[in-house]
Amino acid sequence: MVDVSQHELVPEHTVLEEEALEEVLEEYDIDRTDLPKIKRTDAALPDDAELGDVIKIVRDSRTTDQSVVYRYVVE
Amino acid sequence: MTNVDYAVDDDTIAVVEDTDLPRRLKDEVYETLEAREGATVEEANELAAAVETRYLNTRVDPLDPVGTVSAQSIGEPGTQLTMNTFHYAGVAEIDVTQGLPRLIELVDARKTPDTPMMTVYLEGEYATEREKAHEVVWNIEATQILALGDVSTNVADMRVQIALNEDTLEERMISAEEVAEIIEDSLGVKTIQQGSQIEFGPEEPSYRDLLQLVEELRDITFKGIEEVSRVVIRREELDNGNEEFVLYTEGSAFGDVLDIEGVDASRTTCNNIHEIHRNLGIEAAREAIIEETNNTLAEQGLDDVNVRHLMLVADMMSNRGEIESIGRHGISGSKESVLARAAFEVTVNHLLNAAIHGEVDDLDGVTENVIVGKPIKLGTGDVDLRMGSTSSGSSQAD
């Protein structure tokens, strides 16, 4: 199987630490289930990601240098 | 300190880096300063401040109806798109759907596009040597029996006879034995193979079975990927002046192609968003939607549509971790409010179903409130003003 993360369309995915997550949720004043979702079966999901985790994605943005988004892992 | 590739002094860099501007705009500021040689730090500061003010002022205001603005900004140029289904255009004489039909296909998130295609990049010597590139082509392009030799039916003896062309076999790297084996496996018949001749027939002599066999034989894919009917090789110039071979395919099987030796799995793409989603995940699919919609518009000279509108569309379509279409089967159809859904399409069905299930509408959204004639929760409609409730204490409002 090919390494999906090497593809230029795939931005960097990392599992967000619990503490960092708290900060993010506080900043936006939202619940983690309000975040955009990512499927547990997603090809680009890191191996150590589990259901209920939040994934931090760093995109090369078209409008700024880099943009950081978060996705909540769902079934 | 950030690395800056422009000929400006350190103080200027400090001034510009200190602003809240995105990289792209900072670079433009540097470029301007560089062009005006000898700009003082004060001037640089003034320029950077002016750009920053302008940038902050053009950002979206809170409670701005960005969705509506996007819809209009894509919709208006959309009226100028070709309504012709497609014609030969783009690269390497491959037929690609363009204009409005393509845009509709994208936002509808169709399972397969009208004209699926892939752009296959090659790696290493596969990209530089034509012979090697051709090897990859034969592993991708579906090879049917008619490309390998002549098929004839001998009605008297109830036999199908194939005379394979040895040059073609060698070129496409498949042997007569392999061909015979594939025929046995897929048709369930015994074959007799001698050199480049292959012969077989139905078990019981039957004219119908014989024709049936020939029919099925034509559909067998001997080599390559069944979905890919044609591959075009093109030599393209790279940024650094070198040239590489790039393959364009009619038909797509993205997952299969990525596994083929010689294929550069980091750049190869296809125009089927669902295939990208399946193989590379939701983020790549989002990226592909932006790229494809943007290219479709740009192809028709409408590239002045701001990419932010397309990004918003792609964000909405990928929000739930899978590709959803805009419209009644996707995003609009999954709205909470009955009235909002009914206002979109198939009004009666939605109202009827809502009545049967006893649904309640809380009138939280925009559409519902337009229907019942209340102020919508957007712009000034979402701001409440209260008089004197928290004045600083000394002068109580009455």
Short mmCIF file of C-alpha atoms in Angstrom, two decimals:
data_model
loop_
_atom_site.label_atom_id
_atom_site.label_comp_id
_atom_site.label_asym_id
_atom_site.label_seq_id
_atom_site.Cartn_x
_atom_site.Cartn_y
_atom_site.Cartn_z
CA MET A 1 0.00 0.00 0.00
CA VAL A 2 1.27 3.48 -0.78
CA ASP A 3 2.06 6.04 1.89
CA VAL A 4 -0.89 8.37 1.67
CA SER A 5 0.71 11.12 3.73
CA GLN A 6 3.33 11.61 1.01
CA HIS A 7 0.74 12.78 -1.51
CA GLU A 8 0.79 16.49 -2.18
CA LEU A 9 -2.98 16.77 -1.72
CA VAL A 10 -2.75 15.40 1.82
CA PRO A 11 -1.88 17.92 4.55
CA GLU A 12 -0.19 16.94 7.79
CA HIS A 13 -2.48 15.11 10.24
CA THR A 14 -1.55 14.72 13.92
CA VAL A 15 -3.52 13.62 16.96
CA LEU A 16 -4.13 16.60 19.23
CA GLU A 17 -3.08 16.24 22.87
CA GLU A 18 -5.86 16.51 25.43
CA GLU A 19 -4.42 19.71 26.98
CA ALA A 20 -3.98 21.48 23.67
CA LEU A 21 -7.52 20.44 22.81
CA GLU A 22 -8.91 22.14 25.93
CA GLU A 23 -7.26 25.37 24.84
CA VAL A 24 -8.71 25.13 21.34
CA LEU A 25 -12.21 24.42 22.57
CA GLU A 26 -11.98 27.27 25.03
CA GLU A 27 -10.76 29.69 22.38
CA TYR A 28 -13.70 28.96 20.10
CA ASP A 29 -16.12 28.34 22.98
CA ILE A 30 -17.43 25.11 21.47
CA ASP A 31 -17.79 21.43 22.28
CA ARG A 32 -15.53 18.93 20.52
CA THR A 33 -18.52 17.46 18.70
CA ASP A 34 -19.08 20.85 17.05
CA LEU A 35 -15.82 20.50 15.12
CA PRO A 36 -15.78 19.28 11.52
CA LYS A 37 -15.62 15.49 11.38
CA ILE A 38 -13.24 12.91 9.99
CA LYS A 39 -14.18 9.26 9.55
CA ARG A 40 -12.33 6.62 11.53
CA THR A 41 -11.74 4.83 8.24
CA ASP A 42 -10.21 7.91 6.59
CA ALA A 43 -7.13 7.03 4.55
CA ALA A 44 -5.05 9.91 5.89
CA LEU A 45 -5.83 9.33 9.58
CA PRO A 46 -2.71 8.71 11.70
CA ASP A 47 -2.40 5.13 12.97
CA ASP A 48 -2.62 6.09 16.63
CA ALA A 49 -5.90 8.00 16.23
CA GLU A 50 -8.92 6.60 18.01
CA LEU A 51 -12.61 7.30 18.04
CA GLY A 52 -13.32 10.55 19.87
CA ASP A 53 -9.84 11.98 19.29
CA VAL A 54 -9.36 15.34 17.68
CA ILE A 55 -6.98 15.56 14.72
CA LYS A 56 -4.96 18.67 14.09
CA ILE A 57 -4.49 19.39 10.40
CA VAL A 58 -1.98 21.92 9.12
CA ARG A 59 -2.84 22.92 5.57
CA ASP A 60 -0.80 24.95 3.18
CA SER A 61 -3.40 27.59 2.70
CA ARG A 62 -4.21 29.46 -0.47
CA THR A 63 -4.98 32.62 1.47
CA THR A 64 -2.41 32.60 4.28
CA ASP A 65 0.83 30.67 4.76
CA GLN A 66 -0.59 27.85 6.82
CA SER A 67 -3.97 27.29 8.32
CA VAL A 68 -4.71 24.98 11.20
CA VAL A 69 -8.00 23.14 11.37
CA TYR A 70 -9.31 20.44 13.66
CA ARG A 71 -11.43 17.41 12.92
CA TYR A 72 -13.22 15.16 15.35
CA VAL A 73 -12.88 11.42 14.69
CA VAL A 74 -16.26 9.78 14.21
CA GLU A 75 -17.49 6.28 13.28
CA MET B 1 14.02 35.84 12.64
CA THR B 2 12.17 34.67 9.57
CA ASN B 3 14.14 34.24 6.42
CA VAL B 4 13.38 36.83 3.84
CA ASP B 5 14.66 36.57 0.28
CA TYR B 6 14.39 40.25 -0.46
CA ALA B 7 17.08 42.88 -0.46
CA VAL B 8 15.81 44.95 2.45
CA ASP B 9 17.54 45.80 5.71
CA ASP B 10 16.90 44.17 9.07
CA ASP B 11 14.92 47.05 10.55
CA THR B 12 12.50 46.99 7.64
CA ILE B 13 12.10 43.24 8.06
CA ALA B 14 11.37 43.71 11.75
CA VAL B 15 8.75 46.33 10.96
CA VAL B 16 7.00 44.22 8.32
CA GLU B 17 7.18 40.96 10.26
CA ASP B 18 5.57 42.72 13.20
CA THR B 19 2.31 43.26 11.30
CA ASP B 20 -0.65 40.87 11.29
CA LEU B 21 -0.36 40.27 7.57
CA PRO B 22 -0.33 36.82 5.98
CA ARG B 23 2.92 35.68 4.33
CA ARG B 24 1.66 36.36 0.84
CA LEU B 25 1.01 40.02 1.60
CA LYS B 26 4.24 40.44 3.57
CA ASP B 27 6.12 39.20 0.51
CA GLU B 28 4.32 41.72 -1.62
CA VAL B 29 5.26 44.49 0.77
CA TYR B 30 8.91 43.39 0.57
CA GLU B 31 8.73 43.32 -3.19
CA THR B 32 7.42 46.88 -3.31
CA LEU B 33 10.04 48.10 -0.86
CA GLU B 34 12.76 46.38 -2.82
CA ALA B 35 11.63 47.99 -6.05
CA ARG B 36 11.75 51.42 -4.40
CA GLU B 37 15.35 51.23 -3.42
CA GLY B 38 16.38 53.34 -0.47
CA ALA B 39 13.06 53.46 1.35
CA THR B 40 13.67 54.44 4.95
CA VAL B 41 12.44 52.48 7.92
CA GLU B 42 9.81 55.17 8.57
CA GLU B 43 8.50 54.85 5.04
CA ALA B 44 8.49 51.08 5.33
CA ASN B 45 6.59 51.35 8.58
CA GLU B 46 4.04 53.67 7.02
CA LEU B 47 3.56 51.36 4.06
CA ALA B 48 3.22 48.26 6.21
CA ALA B 49 0.74 50.00 8.50
CA ALA B 50 -1.36 51.15 5.55
CA VAL B 51 -1.43 47.66 4.07
CA GLU B 52 -2.31 46.18 7.44
CA THR B 53 -5.20 48.59 7.99
CA ARG B 54 -6.52 47.83 4.54
CA TYR B 55 -6.17 44.08 5.15
CA LEU B 56 -7.96 44.17 8.49
CA ASN B 57 -10.77 46.27 7.01
CA THR B 58 -11.41 43.81 4.18
CA ARG B 59 -11.87 40.84 6.43
CA VAL B 60 -15.33 39.35 6.82
CA ASP B 61 -17.38 41.09 9.51
CA PRO B 62 -19.03 39.07 12.25
CA LEU B 63 -22.54 37.93 11.22
CA ASP B 64 -21.81 38.46 7.53
CA PRO B 65 -23.87 36.06 5.35
CA VAL B 66 -20.81 34.50 3.71
CA GLY B 67 -22.78 31.61 2.23
CA THR B 68 -25.16 33.87 0.37
CA VAL B 69 -22.29 35.99 -0.89
CA SER B 70 -20.47 32.87 -2.08
CA ALA B 71 -23.57 31.57 -3.82
CA GLN B 72 -23.98 34.82 -5.70
CA SER B 73 -20.29 35.15 -6.48
CA ILE B 74 -20.17 31.69 -8.04
CA GLY B 75 -23.66 31.91 -9.53
CA GLU B 76 -23.20 35.07 -11.53
CA PRO B 77 -20.07 34.00 -13.46
CA GLY B 78 -21.73 30.59 -13.71
CA THR B 79 -24.23 32.11 -16.13
CA GLN B 80 -21.35 32.68 -18.53
CA LEU B 81 -20.12 29.09 -18.52
CA THR B 82 -20.62 27.00 -21.62
CA MET B 83 -23.69 24.90 -21.51
CA ASN B 84 -22.29 22.54 -24.14
CA THR B 85 -21.71 19.20 -22.54
CA PHE B 86 -18.13 18.80 -23.68
CA HIS B 87 -15.70 18.96 -26.51
CA TYR B 88 -12.11 17.97 -27.03
CA ALA B 89 -10.01 20.37 -25.09
CA GLY B 90 -7.49 20.65 -22.33
CA VAL B 91 -4.62 18.26 -22.62
CA ALA B 92 -3.67 15.56 -25.07
CA GLU B 93 -6.94 15.13 -26.99
CA ILE B 94 -8.68 13.61 -24.02
CA ASP B 95 -12.35 14.29 -23.86
CA VAL B 96 -13.15 16.18 -20.66
CA THR B 97 -16.44 17.57 -19.45
CA GLN B 98 -16.14 21.29 -18.96
CA GLY B 99 -18.10 24.37 -18.10
CA LEU B 100 -21.47 24.24 -16.40
CA PRO B 101 -22.01 20.47 -16.61
CA ARG B 102 -18.70 19.90 -14.84
CA LEU B 103 -19.47 22.45 -12.13
CA ILE B 104 -22.89 20.87 -11.52
CA GLU B 105 -21.29 17.45 -11.41
CA LEU B 106 -18.83 18.67 -8.76
CA VAL B 107 -21.32 20.33 -6.41
CA ASP B 108 -23.75 17.43 -6.87
CA ALA B 109 -20.91 15.11 -5.78
CA ARG B 110 -21.75 12.54 -8.47
CA LYS B 111 -20.43 9.08 -7.77
CA THR B 112 -18.61 8.99 -11.12
CA PRO B 113 -17.91 11.97 -13.36
CA ASP B 114 -19.17 12.01 -16.92
CA THR B 115 -15.65 11.70 -18.27
CA PRO B 116 -13.39 10.18 -15.62
CA MET B 117 -9.70 10.81 -16.18
CA MET B 118 -6.41 10.59 -14.35
CA THR B 119 -3.17 12.51 -14.59
CA VAL B 120 -0.44 10.01 -13.85
CA TYR B 121 3.01 11.32 -12.99
CA LEU B 122 5.98 8.97 -13.15
CA GLU B 123 9.04 8.71 -10.98
CA GLY B 124 12.72 8.18 -11.64
CA GLU B 125 13.73 6.81 -15.02
CA TYR B 126 10.11 6.00 -15.84
CA ALA B 127 9.59 9.73 -16.23
CA THR B 128 12.60 10.35 -18.43
CA GLU B 129 12.78 7.34 -20.76
CA ARG B 130 10.07 6.72 -23.28
CA GLU B 131 10.55 2.94 -23.19
CA LYS B 132 10.10 2.87 -19.43
CA ALA B 133 7.09 5.18 -19.61
CA HIS B 134 5.51 2.81 -22.10
CA GLU B 135 5.93 -0.07 -19.66
CA VAL B 136 3.72 1.82 -17.24
CA VAL B 137 1.24 2.57 -20.01
CA TRP B 138 0.77 -1.15 -20.74
CA ASN B 139 0.20 -1.78 -17.04
CA ILE B 140 -2.54 0.84 -16.98
CA GLU B 141 -4.31 0.71 -20.34
CA ALA B 142 -6.79 -2.12 -20.63
CA THR B 143 -5.72 -4.59 -23.34
CA GLN B 144 -8.48 -6.55 -25.07
CA ILE B 145 -8.00 -9.53 -27.34
CA LEU B 146 -8.48 -7.54 -30.54
CA ALA B 147 -5.40 -5.48 -29.70
CA LEU B 148 -3.33 -8.67 -29.38
CA GLY B 149 -4.33 -10.58 -32.49
CA ASP B 150 -7.08 -11.76 -34.83
CA VAL B 151 -10.06 -13.78 -33.71
CA SER B 152 -11.92 -16.04 -36.11
CA THR B 153 -14.73 -18.52 -35.62
CA ASN B 154 -14.67 -21.85 -37.33
CA VAL B 155 -18.33 -22.76 -37.53
CA ALA B 156 -17.73 -26.16 -39.12
CA ASP B 157 -15.64 -27.43 -36.21
CA MET B 158 -17.29 -25.22 -33.56
CA ARG B 159 -13.95 -23.65 -32.60
CA VAL B 160 -12.76 -20.14 -31.82
CA GLN B 161 -9.30 -19.50 -33.23
CA ILE B 162 -6.99 -16.72 -32.15
CA ALA B 163 -3.87 -15.78 -34.05
CA LEU B 164 -1.81 -13.63 -31.73
CA ASN B 165 0.59 -11.06 -33.03
CA GLU B 166 3.98 -11.86 -31.52
CA ASP B 167 5.37 -8.35 -31.82
CA THR B 168 2.42 -6.93 -29.92
CA LEU B 169 2.76 -9.61 -27.25
CA GLU B 170 6.38 -8.72 -26.73
CA GLU B 171 5.69 -5.02 -26.69
CA ARG B 172 2.91 -5.36 -24.15
CA MET B 173 4.91 -7.84 -22.06
CA ILE B 174 2.47 -10.71 -22.04
CA SER B 175 3.06 -14.26 -23.31
CA ALA B 176 0.77 -16.51 -25.35
CA GLU B 177 0.69 -18.92 -22.37
CA GLU B 178 -0.60 -16.18 -20.12
CA VAL B 179 -3.27 -15.23 -22.65
CA ALA B 180 -4.41 -18.85 -22.86
CA GLU B 181 -4.51 -19.11 -19.08
CA ILE B 182 -6.58 -15.95 -18.70
CA ILE B 183 -9.03 -17.26 -21.28
CA GLU B 184 -9.36 -20.58 -19.43
CA ASP B 185 -9.91 -18.81 -16.11
CA SER B 186 -12.47 -16.32 -17.27
CA LEU B 187 -14.45 -18.38 -19.77
CA GLY B 188 -14.16 -21.80 -18.12
CA VAL B 189 -13.07 -23.57 -21.31
CA LYS B 190 -10.12 -25.77 -22.19
CA THR B 191 -7.73 -24.10 -24.60
CA ILE B 192 -5.15 -25.55 -26.93
CA GLN B 193 -2.19 -23.27 -27.35
CA GLN B 194 0.57 -23.76 -29.90
CA GLY B 195 3.04 -20.95 -30.37
CA SER B 196 1.00 -17.88 -31.06
CA GLN B 197 -2.13 -19.85 -31.93
CA ILE B 198 -4.87 -20.42 -29.38
CA GLU B 199 -7.94 -22.50 -30.03
CA PHE B 200 -10.97 -23.37 -27.95
CA GLY B 201 -14.66 -24.16 -28.30
CA PRO B 202 -17.84 -24.87 -26.34
CA GLU B 203 -18.10 -28.23 -24.56
CA GLU B 204 -21.19 -29.26 -26.46
CA PRO B 205 -21.33 -28.26 -30.12
CA SER B 206 -23.74 -25.34 -30.09
CA TYR B 207 -23.82 -22.41 -32.44
CA ARG B 208 -25.22 -20.11 -29.76
CA ASP B 209 -22.57 -21.02 -27.18
CA LEU B 210 -19.85 -20.44 -29.74
CA LEU B 211 -21.01 -16.90 -30.47
CA GLN B 212 -21.47 -16.32 -26.76
CA LEU B 213 -17.83 -17.29 -26.15
CA VAL B 214 -16.56 -14.91 -28.79
CA GLU B 215 -18.67 -12.16 -27.30
CA GLU B 216 -17.28 -12.75 -23.82
CA LEU B 217 -13.75 -13.11 -25.13
CA ARG B 218 -13.87 -9.57 -26.47
CA ASP B 219 -14.68 -8.19 -23.01
CA ILE B 220 -11.79 -9.83 -21.17
CA THR B 221 -9.08 -7.48 -19.96
CA PHE B 222 -5.78 -9.27 -20.50
CA LYS B 223 -3.52 -6.62 -19.14
CA GLY B 224 -3.91 -3.26 -17.51
CA ILE B 225 -6.87 -1.83 -15.65
CA GLU B 226 -10.34 -2.57 -16.91
CA GLU B 227 -11.68 0.95 -16.31
CA VAL B 228 -8.97 2.68 -18.31
CA SER B 229 -9.75 2.61 -22.01
CA ARG B 230 -7.01 4.87 -23.31
CA VAL B 231 -3.72 6.35 -22.17
CA VAL B 232 -1.96 9.27 -23.78
CA ILE B 233 1.70 10.01 -23.16
CA ARG B 234 2.82 13.58 -23.17
CA ARG B 235 6.21 15.10 -22.69
CA GLU B 236 6.03 18.09 -20.40
CA GLU B 237 8.53 20.66 -19.42
CA LEU B 238 9.35 21.04 -15.75
CA ASP B 239 10.04 24.31 -14.00
CA ASN B 240 13.76 23.57 -13.95
CA GLY B 241 13.91 23.12 -17.73
CA ASN B 242 14.01 19.32 -17.71
CA GLU B 243 11.34 17.26 -19.37
CA GLU B 244 9.28 14.42 -18.05
CA PHE B 245 6.64 12.06 -19.42
CA VAL B 246 3.15 12.43 -18.01
CA LEU B 247 0.28 10.05 -18.72
CA TYR B 248 -3.31 11.13 -19.22
CA THR B 249 -5.92 8.42 -19.05
CA GLU B 250 -9.48 8.11 -20.20
CA GLY B 251 -11.29 6.33 -17.39
CA SER B 252 -10.00 6.13 -13.86
CA ALA B 253 -9.03 3.66 -11.16
CA PHE B 254 -7.07 5.83 -8.80
CA GLY B 255 -6.34 3.26 -6.08
CA ASP B 256 -5.04 0.68 -8.56
CA VAL B 257 -2.81 3.14 -10.37
CA LEU B 258 -1.10 4.35 -7.20
CA ASP B 259 0.16 0.80 -6.59
CA ILE B 260 1.72 0.35 -10.03
CA GLU B 261 5.49 0.44 -10.18
CA GLY B 262 6.90 3.59 -11.72
CA VAL B 263 3.90 5.73 -10.79
CA ASP B 264 4.69 8.74 -8.64
CA ALA B 265 2.14 8.26 -5.85
CA SER B 266 2.74 11.73 -4.48
CA ARG B 267 1.54 13.76 -7.47
CA THR B 268 -0.80 11.52 -9.45
CA THR B 269 -4.41 12.71 -9.34
CA CYS B 270 -7.79 12.00 -10.85
CA ASN B 271 -10.94 14.03 -11.42
CA ASN B 272 -13.23 11.79 -9.37
CA ILE B 273 -13.57 13.35 -5.93
CA HIS B 274 -14.96 10.18 -4.41
CA GLU B 275 -11.95 8.17 -5.54
CA ILE B 276 -9.67 10.75 -3.99
CA HIS B 277 -11.69 10.63 -0.78
CA ARG B 278 -11.47 6.84 -0.67
CA ASN B 279 -7.73 6.69 -1.29
CA LEU B 280 -6.36 9.87 0.25
CA GLY B 281 -8.95 10.91 2.81
CA ILE B 282 -11.32 13.78 3.34
CA GLU B 283 -8.73 16.57 3.46
CA ALA B 284 -7.37 15.63 0.05
CA ALA B 285 -10.92 15.48 -1.29
CA ARG B 286 -11.58 18.99 0.02
CA GLU B 287 -8.43 20.17 -1.71
CA ALA B 288 -9.51 18.42 -4.92
CA ILE B 289 -12.93 20.10 -4.89
CA ILE B 290 -11.32 23.53 -4.63
CA GLU B 291 -8.80 22.69 -7.33
CA GLU B 292 -11.39 21.24 -9.72
CA THR B 293 -13.99 23.99 -9.31
CA ASN B 294 -11.30 26.63 -9.62
CA ASN B 295 -9.90 25.02 -12.79
CA THR B 296 -13.35 24.66 -14.32
CA LEU B 297 -13.97 28.36 -13.84
CA ALA B 298 -10.46 29.35 -14.90
CA GLU B 299 -10.76 27.28 -18.08
CA GLN B 300 -13.62 29.51 -19.15
CA GLY B 301 -11.80 32.71 -18.28
CA LEU B 302 -13.69 33.22 -15.04
CA ASP B 303 -10.72 32.96 -12.73
CA ASP B 304 -11.58 36.22 -11.01
CA VAL B 305 -13.95 34.33 -8.73
CA ASN B 306 -12.29 34.59 -5.33
CA VAL B 307 -10.98 31.25 -4.18
CA ARG B 308 -12.48 31.82 -0.72
CA HIS B 309 -15.94 31.21 -2.10
CA LEU B 310 -14.85 27.89 -3.53
CA MET B 311 -13.10 27.04 -0.27
CA LEU B 312 -16.33 27.64 1.60
CA VAL B 313 -18.20 25.31 -0.74
CA ALA B 314 -15.52 22.64 -0.29
CA ASP B 315 -15.55 23.10 3.49
CA MET B 316 -19.30 22.58 3.61
CA MET B 317 -19.14 19.54 1.35
CA SER B 318 -16.46 17.88 3.48
CA ASN B 319 -17.67 19.01 6.92
CA ARG B 320 -19.08 15.67 8.02
CA GLY B 321 -16.05 13.63 7.10
CA GLU B 322 -17.55 12.42 3.84
CA ILE B 323 -18.39 14.14 0.59
CA GLU B 324 -21.90 15.56 0.68
CA SER B 325 -23.60 17.17 -2.27
CA ILE B 326 -25.02 20.65 -2.13
CA GLY B 327 -28.73 20.27 -2.64
CA ARG B 328 -31.71 18.25 -1.56
CA HIS B 329 -29.89 14.94 -1.16
CA GLY B 330 -27.01 16.49 0.73
CA ILE B 331 -26.53 19.62 2.77
CA SER B 332 -29.86 21.33 2.08
CA GLY B 333 -31.72 18.07 2.68
CA SER B 334 -30.16 17.51 6.08
CA LYS B 335 -31.16 20.87 7.53
CA GLU B 336 -32.86 20.76 10.90
CA SER B 337 -35.79 22.97 9.98
CA VAL B 338 -38.80 21.64 8.07
CA LEU B 339 -39.61 25.01 6.56
CA ALA B 340 -36.04 25.49 5.32
CA ARG B 341 -36.11 22.09 3.62
CA ALA B 342 -39.58 22.67 2.18
CA ALA B 343 -38.51 26.05 0.82
CA PHE B 344 -35.70 24.43 -1.18
CA GLU B 345 -37.19 21.65 -3.32
CA VAL B 346 -40.09 19.16 -3.30
CA THR B 347 -42.07 21.29 -0.86
CA VAL B 348 -45.12 19.07 -0.49
CA ASN B 349 -43.15 15.91 0.32
CA HIS B 350 -41.27 17.60 3.10
CA LEU B 351 -44.36 19.16 4.64
CA LEU B 352 -46.27 15.89 4.39
CA ASN B 353 -43.49 13.87 6.02
CA ALA B 354 -43.04 16.49 8.72
CA ALA B 355 -46.77 16.37 9.48
CA ILE B 356 -46.74 12.56 9.67
CA HIS B 357 -43.81 12.57 12.08
CA GLY B 358 -45.07 15.54 14.06
CA GLU B 359 -41.91 17.59 13.53
CA VAL B 360 -41.46 20.89 15.33
CA ASP B 361 -39.76 23.92 13.76
CA ASP B 362 -38.00 26.19 16.25
CA LEU B 363 -37.58 29.00 13.70
CA ASP B 364 -33.87 29.34 14.43
CA GLY B 365 -32.56 29.58 10.89
CA VAL B 366 -32.64 32.24 8.21
CA THR B 367 -35.07 30.71 5.69
CA GLU B 368 -37.73 29.93 8.30
CA ASN B 369 -37.72 33.48 9.57
CA VAL B 370 -37.98 34.92 6.09
CA ILE B 371 -41.04 32.72 5.57
CA VAL B 372 -42.78 33.80 8.77
CA GLY B 373 -41.67 37.41 8.36
CA LYS B 374 -39.44 37.80 11.40
CA PRO B 375 -36.01 39.45 11.41
CA ILE B 376 -33.32 36.94 10.49
CA LYS B 377 -30.37 36.17 12.72
CA LEU B 378 -27.74 37.67 10.45
CA GLY B 379 -26.02 41.01 10.31
CA THR B 380 -27.84 43.61 12.40
CA GLY B 381 -30.70 41.16 12.85
CA ASP B 382 -28.63 39.22 15.37
CA VAL B 383 -27.61 42.19 17.46
CA ASP B 384 -29.75 43.25 20.40
CA LEU B 385 -29.48 46.74 21.80
CA ARG B 386 -30.38 47.45 25.36
CA MET B 387 -30.54 50.85 26.95
CA GLY B 388 -28.60 51.76 30.05
CA SER B 389 -28.56 48.31 31.59
CA THR B 390 -24.88 48.35 32.54
CA SER B 391 -23.98 52.01 32.83
CA SER B 392 -20.96 52.79 34.97
CA GLY B 393 -23.05 53.59 38.07
CA SER B 394 -22.81 57.36 38.54
CA SER B 395 -25.60 58.34 36.16
CA GLN B 396 -28.43 55.81 36.23
CA ALA B 397 -30.60 55.82 33.13
CA ASP B 398 -34.29 55.93 33.83
#
